[in-house]
Coordinates of C-alpha atoms in Angstrom, one line a residue:
X476 CA 36.6 -2.8 11.1
X477 CA 38.2 -5.8 9.6
X478 CA 41.0 -5.8 12.4
X479 CA 40.4 -7.6 15.7
X480 CA 41.8 -4.5 17.5
X481 CA 38.8 -2.6 16.2
X482 CA 36.0 -5.4 16.4
X483 CA 36.5 -8.7 18.0
X484 CA 36.4 -11.7 15.3
X485 CA 33.3 -13.1 16.8
X486 CA 31.3 -10.1 16.2
X487 CA 32.5 -9.1 12.8
X488 CA 29.8 -11.1 10.7
X489 CA 27.1 -10.0 13.0
X490 CA 28.0 -6.3 12.9
X491 CA 30.5 -5.6 10.1
X492 CA 28.7 -7.1 7.3
X493 CA 25.6 -4.8 7.7
X494 CA 27.7 -2.0 8.1
X495 CA 29.7 -2.6 5.0
X496 CA 26.4 -3.1 3.1
X497 CA 25.3 0.3 4.6
X498 CA 28.6 2.2 3.4
X499 CA 28.1 0.5 -0.1
X500 CA 24.4 1.9 0.0
X501 CA 25.8 5.3 0.5
X502 CA 27.9 5.1 -2.4
X503 CA 25.1 3.5 -4.7
X504 CA 22.8 6.3 -3.8
X505 CA 25.4 9.1 -4.3
X506 CA 26.3 7.6 -7.6
X507 CA 22.4 7.4 -8.5
X508 CA 21.8 11.0 -7.4
X509 CA 24.6 12.3 -9.7
X510 CA 23.1 10.4 -12.8
X511 CA 20.1 12.6 -12.7
X512 CA 21.0 15.9 -14.3
X513 CA 18.6 18.5 -13.0
X514 CA 17.3 19.8 -16.3
X515 CA 13.7 18.9 -15.3
X516 CA 11.8 18.9 -12.1
X517 CA 11.4 15.2 -12.2
X518 CA 15.3 14.8 -12.3
X519 CA 15.7 17.4 -9.6
X520 CA 13.5 15.6 -7.4
X521 CA 15.2 12.2 -8.2
X522 CA 18.5 13.8 -7.4
X523 CA 17.0 14.9 -4.0
X524 CA 15.7 11.7 -3.3
X525 CA 18.8 9.7 -3.6
X526 CA 20.8 12.3 -1.8
X527 CA 18.1 11.9 1.1
X528 CA 18.6 8.2 0.9
X529 CA 22.5 8.7 1.2
X530 CA 21.8 10.9 4.2
X531 CA 19.5 8.2 5.8
X532 CA 22.3 5.7 5.0
X533 CA 24.8 7.8 6.9
X534 CA 22.7 7.9 9.8
X535 CA 22.3 4.2 9.9
X536 CA 26.0 3.9 9.8
X537 CA 26.1 6.2 13.0
X538 CA 23.6 3.9 14.7
X539 CA 25.6 0.7 13.7
X540 CA 28.8 2.1 15.4
X541 CA 26.8 3.3 18.3
X542 CA 25.5 -0.3 18.6
X543 CA 28.9 -1.7 18.8
X544 CA 29.9 0.7 21.6
X545 CA 26.5 0.1 23.5
X546 CA 26.9 -3.7 23.7
X547 CA 30.0 -3.4 25.6
X548 CA 32.5 -4.9 23.2
X549 CA 36.2 -4.3 23.6
X550 CA 36.4 -2.0 20.6
X551 CA 38.7 0.9 19.8
X552 CA 36.7 3.9 20.8
X553 CA 39.2 6.4 19.2
X554 CA 38.8 4.8 15.8
X555 CA 35.1 5.1 16.0
X556 CA 35.4 8.6 17.0
X557 CA 37.4 9.4 13.9
X558 CA 34.9 7.4 11.6
X559 CA 31.9 9.3 13.2
X560 CA 33.6 12.7 12.6
X561 CA 34.1 11.5 8.9
X562 CA 30.4 10.4 8.7
X563 CA 29.2 13.7 10.2
X564 CA 31.1 15.7 7.6
X565 CA 29.7 13.6 4.8
X566 CA 26.2 14.1 6.2
X567 CA 26.9 18.0 6.1
X568 CA 28.0 17.9 2.5
X569 CA 25.1 15.7 1.4
X570 CA 22.7 18.1 3.1
X571 CA 24.3 21.1 1.3
X572 CA 24.2 19.2 -2.0
X573 CA 20.7 18.3 -1.6
X574 CA 19.9 22.1 -0.8
X575 CA 21.6 23.3 -3.7
X576 CA 19.9 21.1 -6.3
X577 CA 18.0 23.4 -8.8
X578 CA 16.4 22.9 -12.2
X579 CA 18.8 24.1 -14.7
X580 CA 18.6 24.7 -18.4
X581 CA 17.9 27.4 -21.0
X582 CA 14.2 27.2 -21.0
X583 CA 12.1 29.8 -19.1
X584 CA 9.5 28.9 -16.8
X585 CA 6.6 29.5 -18.7
X586 CA 8.2 27.2 -21.5
X587 CA 8.5 24.5 -18.8
X588 CA 4.9 24.8 -17.8
X589 CA 3.6 24.8 -21.2
X590 CA 5.7 21.5 -21.9
X591 CA 4.3 20.0 -18.7
X592 CA 0.9 20.9 -19.7
X593 CA 1.3 19.4 -23.0
X594 CA 2.6 16.4 -21.7
X595 CA -0.3 16.1 -19.1
X596 CA -2.7 16.3 -22.0
X597 CA -1.0 13.6 -24.1
X598 CA -1.1 11.3 -21.0
X599 CA -4.7 12.0 -20.5
X600 CA -5.3 11.1 -24.1
X601 CA -4.0 7.6 -23.6

């Protein structure tokens, strides 16, 4: 998007900067999701949450590109089609990753429930 053959120079600050920030947010959310190892239900939920935010950022990126096309700028449509295909593939991969998040570890379900109940009692006593 930095080239005038993709987006005219007069519109770069208005449209390209928010688009780049959205792309950075995708990377941020994916990295944040990966920092939560799903060895507890909280970590699994946090991982899913950040993957969902990354998916939402991908959708916003698609809307930003659609906006550039809709306002009638002389933009390179072929370049945007390639980007749209890449973003759609990223959405598909992120949804698959979110769907496959499972609590992992050596503890049984009963042990996890007992630990959660003990933690709940500890918090109530505070």
